């Protein structure tokens, strides 16, 4: 009897171990559904880090944001299939090498010289937000954030947000007002296809449309689901709305600085 029990336990252990060590495809998630009987299903899920850096060349060094941004544009818009290292070597070869080493960064002039060497016309321009809105292709722009200068690729401007491919943090967006604050000298850098068919990889995707300001999201949630709003918050919202209505009636124009109003107008 003991021998039979031990044998059964060993069999169960062996089967369980075999199931546990069976190699699984990366990104595959297994789940169970019960509909009269338990059925194990599987689905492929991309990690969030993959989605965040989809179609972006992630910078390998603190000082290589310019090279990574340019590689992103060349690869995912113009199909050049270059690596960040190849672009860095090209920037050093055709750019101002001594200045690059001393400032530990690449400039738009370095980019212009490199892309000309590989057969593309390019140009740096002073621009406005309206120019970005009208732009029908991606462009590299310098930004200054928290005291640091940085390069990103502007993908598009849509519904009050500027969507960028950031080689340091991935696919993100700024409100137009915030982007105006960080946009360094309103400069943009364009690389022209010059015979290379543009690719759609940097165009906005449905998953990029998920950006909603916290204040707007909170405001909409409170209006749609008031039962989850604290009484104090409801009173504050009502007071803010009343003040806003009074200002509108008296001046004929709605003020955007009304205290407590949670919805920031663009």
PDB file of C-alpha atoms in Angstrom:
ATOM      1  CA  UNK A   1       0.000   0.000   0.000  1.00  0.00           C
ATOM      2  CA  UNK A   2       2.805   2.342   0.976  1.00  0.00           C
ATOM      3  CA  UNK A   3       4.634   1.500  -2.238  1.00  0.00           C
ATOM      4  CA  UNK A   4       1.536   2.335  -4.309  1.00  0.00           C
ATOM      5  CA  UNK A   5       1.068   5.681  -2.515  1.00  0.00           C
ATOM      6  CA  UNK A   6       4.722   6.638  -2.972  1.00  0.00           C
ATOM      7  CA  UNK A   7       4.554   5.649  -6.624  1.00  0.00           C
ATOM      8  CA  UNK A   8       1.442   7.770  -7.169  1.00  0.00           C
ATOM      9  CA  UNK A   9       3.073  10.787  -5.514  1.00  0.00           C
ATOM     10  CA  UNK A  10       6.179  10.418  -7.624  1.00  0.00           C
ATOM     11  CA  UNK A  11       4.044  10.210 -10.769  1.00  0.00           C
ATOM     12  CA  UNK A  12       2.132  13.386  -9.849  1.00  0.00           C
ATOM     13  CA  UNK A  13       5.387  15.151  -8.995  1.00  0.00           C
ATOM     14  CA  UNK A  14       6.928  14.099 -12.287  1.00  0.00           C
ATOM     15  CA  UNK A  15       3.943  15.296 -14.342  1.00  0.00           C
ATOM     16  CA  UNK A  16       3.784  18.623 -12.445  1.00  0.00           C
ATOM     17  CA  UNK A  17       7.498  19.169 -12.871  1.00  0.00           C
ATOM     18  CA  UNK A  18       7.257  18.419 -16.580  1.00  0.00           C
ATOM     19  CA  UNK A  19       4.489  20.997 -16.965  1.00  0.00           C
ATOM     20  CA  UNK A  20       6.390  23.623 -15.008  1.00  0.00           C
ATOM     21  CA  UNK A  21       9.653  23.307 -16.914  1.00  0.00           C
ATOM     22  CA  UNK A  22       8.093  23.146 -20.373  1.00  0.00           C
ATOM     23  CA  UNK A  23       9.450  26.160 -22.279  1.00  0.00           C
ATOM     24  CA  UNK A  24       6.894  28.850 -22.981  1.00  0.00           C
ATOM     25  CA  UNK A  25       6.950  31.435 -25.700  1.00  0.00           C
ATOM     26  CA  UNK A  26       7.984  34.829 -24.381  1.00  0.00           C
ATOM     27  CA  UNK A  27       5.014  37.154 -23.984  1.00  0.00           C
ATOM     28  CA  UNK A  28       2.483  34.296 -23.782  1.00  0.00           C
ATOM     29  CA  UNK A  29      -0.059  34.469 -20.966  1.00  0.00           C
ATOM     30  CA  UNK A  30      -2.025  31.363 -19.940  1.00  0.00           C
ATOM     31  CA  UNK A  31      -5.474  31.624 -18.326  1.00  0.00           C
ATOM     32  CA  UNK A  32      -8.372  29.321 -17.526  1.00  0.00           C
ATOM     33  CA  UNK A  33     -12.018  29.602 -18.518  1.00  0.00           C
ATOM     34  CA  UNK A  34     -14.830  27.556 -17.017  1.00  0.00           C
ATOM     35  CA  UNK A  35     -17.822  26.781 -19.212  1.00  0.00           C
ATOM     36  CA  UNK A  36     -18.936  23.359 -18.052  1.00  0.00           C
ATOM     37  CA  UNK A  37     -15.303  22.279 -18.049  1.00  0.00           C
ATOM     38  CA  UNK A  38     -12.004  24.018 -17.365  1.00  0.00           C
ATOM     39  CA  UNK A  39     -10.233  25.048 -20.555  1.00  0.00           C
ATOM     40  CA  UNK A  40      -6.751  26.551 -20.603  1.00  0.00           C
ATOM     41  CA  UNK A  41      -6.367  29.333 -23.147  1.00  0.00           C
ATOM     42  CA  UNK A  42      -3.376  31.405 -24.126  1.00  0.00           C
ATOM     43  CA  UNK A  43      -2.823  34.876 -25.514  1.00  0.00           C
ATOM     44  CA  UNK A  44       0.233  36.844 -26.571  1.00  0.00           C
ATOM     45  CA  UNK A  45       0.785  40.072 -24.649  1.00  0.00           C
ATOM     46  CA  UNK A  46       3.563  42.557 -25.374  1.00  0.00           C
ATOM     47  CA  UNK A  47       5.299  43.892 -22.255  1.00  0.00           C
ATOM     48  CA  UNK A  48       4.532  47.540 -21.489  1.00  0.00           C
ATOM     49  CA  UNK A  49       8.203  48.414 -22.025  1.00  0.00           C
ATOM     50  CA  UNK A  50       7.953  47.115 -25.602  1.00  0.00           C
ATOM     51  CA  UNK A  51       4.864  49.223 -26.296  1.00  0.00           C
ATOM     52  CA  UNK A  52       6.395  52.277 -24.673  1.00  0.00           C
ATOM     53  CA  UNK A  53       9.464  52.136 -26.920  1.00  0.00           C
ATOM     54  CA  UNK A  54       7.695  50.824 -30.015  1.00  0.00           C
ATOM     55  CA  UNK A  55       9.391  52.240 -33.135  1.00  0.00           C
ATOM     56  CA  UNK A  56      11.941  54.165 -31.086  1.00  0.00           C
ATOM     57  CA  UNK A  57      15.698  53.657 -30.940  1.00  0.00           C
ATOM     58  CA  UNK A  58      16.413  53.859 -27.223  1.00  0.00           C
ATOM     59  CA  UNK A  59      19.503  55.892 -26.411  1.00  0.00           C
ATOM     60  CA  UNK A  60      22.358  53.820 -25.027  1.00  0.00           C
ATOM     61  CA  UNK A  61      24.256  56.681 -23.374  1.00  0.00           C
ATOM     62  CA  UNK A  62      23.393  59.828 -21.434  1.00  0.00           C
ATOM     63  CA  UNK A  63      24.801  62.006 -24.232  1.00  0.00           C
ATOM     64  CA  UNK A  64      23.441  60.093 -27.231  1.00  0.00           C
ATOM     65  CA  UNK A  65      19.853  61.402 -27.372  1.00  0.00           C
ATOM     66  CA  UNK A  66      20.636  63.271 -30.605  1.00  0.00           C
ATOM     67  CA  UNK A  67      22.041  60.172 -32.268  1.00  0.00           C
ATOM     68  CA  UNK A  68      19.126  58.016 -31.055  1.00  0.00           C
ATOM     69  CA  UNK A  69      16.528  60.567 -32.189  1.00  0.00           C
ATOM     70  CA  UNK A  70      18.163  60.793 -35.618  1.00  0.00           C
ATOM     71  CA  UNK A  71      18.389  56.990 -35.882  1.00  0.00           C
ATOM     72  CA  UNK A  72      14.696  56.744 -34.956  1.00  0.00           C
ATOM     73  CA  UNK A  73      13.818  59.147 -37.768  1.00  0.00           C
ATOM     74  CA  UNK A  74      16.100  57.479 -40.323  1.00  0.00           C
ATOM     75  CA  UNK A  75      15.000  53.930 -39.492  1.00  0.00           C
ATOM     76  CA  UNK A  76      11.304  54.196 -38.735  1.00  0.00           C
ATOM     77  CA  UNK A  77      10.429  56.993 -41.157  1.00  0.00           C
ATOM     78  CA  UNK A  78      12.944  56.532 -43.983  1.00  0.00           C
ATOM     79  CA  UNK A  79      13.716  52.813 -43.646  1.00  0.00           C
ATOM     80  CA  UNK A  80      17.499  53.195 -43.502  1.00  0.00           C
ATOM     81  CA  UNK A  81      18.046  50.325 -41.031  1.00  0.00           C
ATOM     82  CA  UNK A  82      20.949  51.885 -39.142  1.00  0.00           C
ATOM     83  CA  UNK A  83      22.076  51.337 -35.564  1.00  0.00           C
ATOM     84  CA  UNK A  84      22.624  54.071 -33.021  1.00  0.00           C
ATOM     85  CA  UNK A  85      26.325  53.223 -32.991  1.00  0.00           C
ATOM     86  CA  UNK A  86      26.600  53.610 -36.777  1.00  0.00           C
ATOM     87  CA  UNK A  87      24.893  57.000 -36.591  1.00  0.00           C
ATOM     88  CA  UNK A  88      27.164  58.081 -33.723  1.00  0.00           C
ATOM     89  CA  UNK A  89      30.223  57.110 -35.740  1.00  0.00           C
ATOM     90  CA  UNK A  90      28.870  59.013 -38.734  1.00  0.00           C
ATOM     91  CA  UNK A  91      28.174  62.103 -36.634  1.00  0.00           C
ATOM     92  CA  UNK A  92      31.732  62.001 -35.290  1.00  0.00           C
ATOM     93  CA  UNK A  93      33.170  61.516 -38.771  1.00  0.00           C
ATOM     94  CA  UNK A  94      31.236  64.238 -40.578  1.00  0.00           C
ATOM     95  CA  UNK A  95      30.475  66.552 -37.653  1.00  0.00           C
ATOM     96  CA  UNK A  96      32.684  68.764 -35.544  1.00  0.00           C
ATOM     97  CA  UNK A  97      34.422  65.984 -33.628  1.00  0.00           C
ATOM     98  CA  UNK A  98      36.374  68.168 -31.199  1.00  0.00           C
ATOM     99  CA  UNK A  99      33.285  70.145 -30.214  1.00  0.00           C
ATOM    100  CA  UNK A 100      31.261  66.935 -29.873  1.00  0.00           C
ATOM    101  CA  UNK A 101      33.838  65.507 -27.472  1.00  0.00           C
ATOM    102  CA  UNK A 102      34.130  68.720 -25.438  1.00  0.00           C
ATOM    103  CA  UNK A 103      30.374  69.254 -25.021  1.00  0.00           C
ATOM    104  CA  UNK A 104      29.586  65.503 -24.906  1.00  0.00           C
ATOM    105  CA  UNK A 105      26.625  66.001 -27.221  1.00  0.00           C
ATOM    106  CA  UNK A 106      25.694  66.186 -30.895  1.00  0.00           C
ATOM    107  CA  UNK A 107      24.268  69.293 -32.531  1.00  0.00           C
ATOM    108  CA  UNK A 108      21.791  69.867 -35.347  1.00  0.00           C
ATOM    109  CA  UNK A 109      24.717  70.976 -37.513  1.00  0.00           C
ATOM    110  CA  UNK A 110      26.392  67.600 -36.934  1.00  0.00           C
ATOM    111  CA  UNK A 111      23.144  65.906 -37.956  1.00  0.00           C
ATOM    112  CA  UNK A 112      22.862  68.041 -41.088  1.00  0.00           C
ATOM    113  CA  UNK A 113      26.390  67.135 -42.220  1.00  0.00           C
ATOM    114  CA  UNK A 114      25.854  63.427 -41.570  1.00  0.00           C
ATOM    115  CA  UNK A 115      22.502  63.087 -43.358  1.00  0.00           C
ATOM    116  CA  UNK A 116      23.917  65.009 -46.333  1.00  0.00           C
ATOM    117  CA  UNK A 117      26.761  62.478 -46.464  1.00  0.00           C
ATOM    118  CA  UNK A 118      24.283  59.588 -46.687  1.00  0.00           C
ATOM    119  CA  UNK A 119      22.245  61.294 -49.400  1.00  0.00           C
ATOM    120  CA  UNK A 120      19.488  63.300 -47.707  1.00  0.00           C
ATOM    121  CA  UNK A 121      18.697  66.974 -47.816  1.00  0.00           C
ATOM    122  CA  UNK A 122      17.823  68.446 -44.443  1.00  0.00           C
ATOM    123  CA  UNK A 123      17.275  71.757 -42.730  1.00  0.00           C
ATOM    124  CA  UNK A 124      16.812  73.437 -39.389  1.00  0.00           C
ATOM    125  CA  UNK A 125      13.997  75.980 -39.129  1.00  0.00           C
ATOM    126  CA  UNK A 126      12.391  78.355 -36.667  1.00  0.00           C
ATOM    127  CA  UNK A 127       8.794  77.296 -36.291  1.00  0.00           C
ATOM    128  CA  UNK A 128       5.585  77.818 -34.368  1.00  0.00           C
ATOM    129  CA  UNK A 129       3.042  75.426 -32.933  1.00  0.00           C
ATOM    130  CA  UNK A 130       0.892  76.053 -36.004  1.00  0.00           C
ATOM    131  CA  UNK A 131       3.810  74.932 -38.168  1.00  0.00           C
ATOM    132  CA  UNK A 132       3.989  71.693 -36.176  1.00  0.00           C
ATOM    133  CA  UNK A 133       0.244  71.187 -36.545  1.00  0.00           C
ATOM    134  CA  UNK A 134       0.507  71.623 -40.317  1.00  0.00           C
ATOM    135  CA  UNK A 135       3.600  69.412 -40.607  1.00  0.00           C
ATOM    136  CA  UNK A 136       2.779  66.162 -42.404  1.00  0.00           C
ATOM    137  CA  UNK A 137       5.897  64.227 -41.390  1.00  0.00           C
ATOM    138  CA  UNK A 138       7.994  63.727 -38.234  1.00  0.00           C
ATOM    139  CA  UNK A 139      10.732  66.148 -37.225  1.00  0.00           C
ATOM    140  CA  UNK A 140      13.496  66.323 -34.619  1.00  0.00           C
ATOM    141  CA  UNK A 141      13.185  69.107 -32.059  1.00  0.00           C
ATOM    142  CA  UNK A 142      15.394  70.170 -29.150  1.00  0.00           C
ATOM    143  CA  UNK A 143      13.723  70.566 -25.781  1.00  0.00           C
ATOM    144  CA  UNK A 144      15.012  71.802 -22.447  1.00  0.00           C
ATOM    145  CA  UNK A 145      13.589  70.117 -19.384  1.00  0.00           C
ATOM    146  CA  UNK A 146      14.696  70.436 -15.740  1.00  0.00           C
ATOM    147  CA  UNK A 147      17.884  72.175 -16.850  1.00  0.00           C
ATOM    148  CA  UNK A 148      18.855  69.505 -19.388  1.00  0.00           C
ATOM    149  CA  UNK A 149      18.899  69.825 -23.164  1.00  0.00           C
ATOM    150  CA  UNK A 150      17.447  66.882 -25.051  1.00  0.00           C
ATOM    151  CA  UNK A 151      16.369  65.796 -28.549  1.00  0.00           C
ATOM    152  CA  UNK A 152      13.041  64.130 -29.342  1.00  0.00           C
ATOM    153  CA  UNK A 153      11.100  63.297 -32.517  1.00  0.00           C
ATOM    154  CA  UNK A 154       7.752  65.040 -32.890  1.00  0.00           C
ATOM    155  CA  UNK A 155       5.351  62.520 -34.390  1.00  0.00           C
ATOM    156  CA  UNK A 156       2.178  64.603 -34.626  1.00  0.00           C
ATOM    157  CA  UNK A 157      -0.034  67.171 -32.930  1.00  0.00           C
ATOM    158  CA  UNK A 158      -3.529  65.923 -32.179  1.00  0.00           C
ATOM    159  CA  UNK A 159      -6.380  67.194 -29.996  1.00  0.00           C
ATOM    160  CA  UNK A 160      -4.274  69.566 -27.941  1.00  0.00           C
ATOM    161  CA  UNK A 161      -1.321  67.225 -27.424  1.00  0.00           C
ATOM    162  CA  UNK A 162       2.109  67.042 -29.036  1.00  0.00           C
ATOM    163  CA  UNK A 163       3.070  63.384 -29.413  1.00  0.00           C
ATOM    164  CA  UNK A 164       6.800  62.683 -29.358  1.00  0.00           C
ATOM    165  CA  UNK A 165       9.139  59.715 -29.626  1.00  0.00           C
ATOM    166  CA  UNK A 166      11.573  60.309 -26.775  1.00  0.00           C
ATOM    167  CA  UNK A 167      14.734  58.150 -26.956  1.00  0.00           C
ATOM    168  CA  UNK A 168      15.057  58.301 -23.166  1.00  0.00           C
ATOM    169  CA  UNK A 169      11.515  57.622 -21.903  1.00  0.00           C
ATOM    170  CA  UNK A 170       9.567  56.309 -24.899  1.00  0.00           C
ATOM    171  CA  UNK A 171       6.344  57.383 -26.592  1.00  0.00           C
ATOM    172  CA  UNK A 172       4.899  60.265 -24.581  1.00  0.00           C
ATOM    173  CA  UNK A 173       2.942  63.447 -25.138  1.00  0.00           C
ATOM    174  CA  UNK A 174       2.832  67.012 -23.863  1.00  0.00           C
ATOM    175  CA  UNK A 175      -0.084  69.388 -23.804  1.00  0.00           C
ATOM    176  CA  UNK A 176       0.519  72.141 -26.340  1.00  0.00           C
ATOM    177  CA  UNK A 177       1.002  74.703 -23.564  1.00  0.00           C
ATOM    178  CA  UNK A 178       3.563  72.512 -21.786  1.00  0.00           C
ATOM    179  CA  UNK A 179       5.375  71.798 -25.033  1.00  0.00           C
ATOM    180  CA  UNK A 180       5.701  75.536 -25.692  1.00  0.00           C
ATOM    181  CA  UNK A 181       7.475  75.847 -22.338  1.00  0.00           C
ATOM    182  CA  UNK A 182      10.072  73.128 -23.031  1.00  0.00           C
ATOM    183  CA  UNK A 183      10.588  73.636 -26.784  1.00  0.00           C
ATOM    184  CA  UNK A 184      14.110  75.059 -27.088  1.00  0.00           C
ATOM    185  CA  UNK A 185      14.181  78.196 -29.272  1.00  0.00           C
ATOM    186  CA  UNK A 186      11.289  76.898 -31.401  1.00  0.00           C
ATOM    187  CA  UNK A 187      13.688  75.006 -33.669  1.00  0.00           C
ATOM    188  CA  UNK A 188      12.841  71.912 -35.687  1.00  0.00           C
ATOM    189  CA  UNK A 189      15.044  69.747 -37.898  1.00  0.00           C
ATOM    190  CA  UNK A 190      13.635  68.044 -40.990  1.00  0.00           C
ATOM    191  CA  UNK A 191      15.233  65.254 -43.021  1.00  0.00           C
ATOM    192  CA  UNK A 192      13.789  64.951 -46.525  1.00  0.00           C
ATOM    193  CA  UNK A 193      13.195  61.489 -48.052  1.00  0.00           C
ATOM    194  CA  UNK A 194      15.182  62.122 -51.268  1.00  0.00           C
ATOM    195  CA  UNK A 195      13.980  59.010 -53.060  1.00  0.00           C
ATOM    196  CA  UNK A 196      13.283  56.872 -49.980  1.00  0.00           C
ATOM    197  CA  UNK A 197       9.606  56.028 -49.565  1.00  0.00           C
ATOM    198  CA  UNK A 198       8.428  57.275 -46.140  1.00  0.00           C
ATOM    199  CA  UNK A 199       7.171  54.592 -43.763  1.00  0.00           C
ATOM    200  CA  UNK A 200       4.119  54.939 -41.468  1.00  0.00           C
ATOM    201  CA  UNK A 201       5.866  53.669 -38.317  1.00  0.00           C
ATOM    202  CA  UNK A 202       5.867  57.041 -36.552  1.00  0.00           C
ATOM    203  CA  UNK A 203       2.229  57.826 -37.312  1.00  0.00           C
ATOM    204  CA  UNK A 204      -0.127  57.886 -34.326  1.00  0.00           C
ATOM    205  CA  UNK A 205      -1.726  54.585 -33.359  1.00  0.00           C
ATOM    206  CA  UNK A 206      -4.967  53.945 -31.450  1.00  0.00           C
ATOM    207  CA  UNK A 207      -2.993  53.101 -28.292  1.00  0.00           C
ATOM    208  CA  UNK A 208      -1.401  56.553 -28.430  1.00  0.00           C
ATOM    209  CA  UNK A 209      -4.810  58.146 -27.908  1.00  0.00           C
ATOM    210  CA  UNK A 210      -4.969  57.175 -24.254  1.00  0.00           C
ATOM    211  CA  UNK A 211      -3.426  60.397 -22.946  1.00  0.00           C
ATOM    212  CA  UNK A 212      -5.879  62.381 -20.864  1.00  0.00           C
ATOM    213  CA  UNK A 213      -4.980  65.068 -18.357  1.00  0.00           C
ATOM    214  CA  UNK A 214      -5.525  64.009 -14.740  1.00  0.00           C
ATOM    215  CA  UNK A 215      -7.737  67.022 -14.023  1.00  0.00           C
ATOM    216  CA  UNK A 216      -9.950  66.290 -17.023  1.00  0.00           C
ATOM    217  CA  UNK A 217     -10.195  62.604 -16.155  1.00  0.00           C
ATOM    218  CA  UNK A 218     -11.141  63.440 -12.558  1.00  0.00           C
ATOM    219  CA  UNK A 219     -13.734  65.976 -13.661  1.00  0.00           C
ATOM    220  CA  UNK A 220     -15.369  63.548 -16.091  1.00  0.00           C
ATOM    221  CA  UNK A 221     -15.309  60.736 -13.538  1.00  0.00           C
ATOM    222  CA  UNK A 222     -16.980  62.913 -10.894  1.00  0.00           C
ATOM    223  CA  UNK A 223     -19.733  63.894 -13.316  1.00  0.00           C
ATOM    224  CA  UNK A 224     -20.310  60.366 -14.596  1.00  0.00           C
ATOM    225  CA  UNK A 225     -20.017  58.658 -11.179  1.00  0.00           C
ATOM    226  CA  UNK A 226     -20.949  61.217  -8.489  1.00  0.00           C
ATOM    227  CA  UNK A 227     -21.452  58.446  -5.936  1.00  0.00           C
ATOM    228  CA  UNK A 228     -17.659  58.076  -5.725  1.00  0.00           C
ATOM    229  CA  UNK A 229     -17.079  61.769  -5.061  1.00  0.00           C
ATOM    230  CA  UNK A 230     -16.552  62.947  -1.493  1.00  0.00           C
ATOM    231  CA  UNK A 231     -19.196  65.461  -0.286  1.00  0.00           C
ATOM    232  CA  UNK A 232     -16.511  68.095   0.271  1.00  0.00           C
ATOM    233  CA  UNK A 233     -15.266  67.687  -3.271  1.00  0.00           C
ATOM    234  CA  UNK A 234     -18.792  67.928  -4.660  1.00  0.00           C
ATOM    235  CA  UNK A 235     -19.348  71.179  -2.783  1.00  0.00           C
ATOM    236  CA  UNK A 236     -16.033  72.558  -4.016  1.00  0.00           C
ATOM    237  CA  UNK A 237     -16.906  71.633  -7.610  1.00  0.00           C
ATOM    238  CA  UNK A 238     -20.340  73.267  -7.304  1.00  0.00           C
ATOM    239  CA  UNK A 239     -18.817  76.432  -5.856  1.00  0.00           C
ATOM    240  CA  UNK A 240     -16.217  76.599  -8.618  1.00  0.00           C
ATOM    241  CA  UNK A 241     -18.899  76.153 -11.253  1.00  0.00           C
ATOM    242  CA  UNK A 242     -21.001  78.897  -9.675  1.00  0.00           C
ATOM    243  CA  UNK A 243     -18.069  81.329  -9.634  1.00  0.00           C
ATOM    244  CA  UNK A 244     -17.304  80.447 -13.235  1.00  0.00           C
ATOM    245  CA  UNK A 245     -20.931  81.117 -14.232  1.00  0.00           C
ATOM    246  CA  UNK A 246     -20.905  84.504 -12.465  1.00  0.00           C
ATOM    247  CA  UNK A 247     -17.689  85.560 -14.208  1.00  0.00           C
ATOM    248  CA  UNK A 248     -19.096  84.459 -17.555  1.00  0.00           C
ATOM    249  CA  UNK A 249     -22.304  86.429 -17.001  1.00  0.00           C
ATOM    250  CA  UNK A 250     -20.535  89.609 -15.905  1.00  0.00           C
ATOM    251  CA  UNK A 251     -17.777  89.744 -18.493  1.00  0.00           C
ATOM    252  CA  UNK A 252     -19.193  87.751 -21.374  1.00  0.00           C
ATOM    253  CA  UNK A 253     -15.962  85.756 -21.449  1.00  0.00           C
ATOM    254  CA  UNK A 254     -15.076  82.669 -19.463  1.00  0.00           C
ATOM    255  CA  UNK A 255     -12.020  82.972 -17.250  1.00  0.00           C
ATOM    256  CA  UNK A 256      -9.526  80.082 -17.313  1.00  0.00           C
ATOM    257  CA  UNK A 257      -8.137  80.943 -13.870  1.00  0.00           C
ATOM    258  CA  UNK A 258     -11.307  80.344 -11.867  1.00  0.00           C
ATOM    259  CA  UNK A 259     -10.263  78.800  -8.570  1.00  0.00           C
ATOM    260  CA  UNK A 260     -11.157  75.148  -8.198  1.00  0.00           C
ATOM    261  CA  UNK A 261     -12.278  74.609 -11.795  1.00  0.00           C
ATOM    262  CA  UNK A 262     -10.799  71.195 -12.634  1.00  0.00           C
ATOM    263  CA  UNK A 263     -11.106  71.274 -16.418  1.00  0.00           C
ATOM    264  CA  UNK A 264      -8.121  72.967 -18.032  1.00  0.00           C
ATOM    265  CA  UNK A 265      -9.094  74.452 -21.368  1.00  0.00           C
ATOM    266  CA  UNK A 266      -6.686  74.141 -24.274  1.00  0.00           C
TER     267      UNK A 266
END
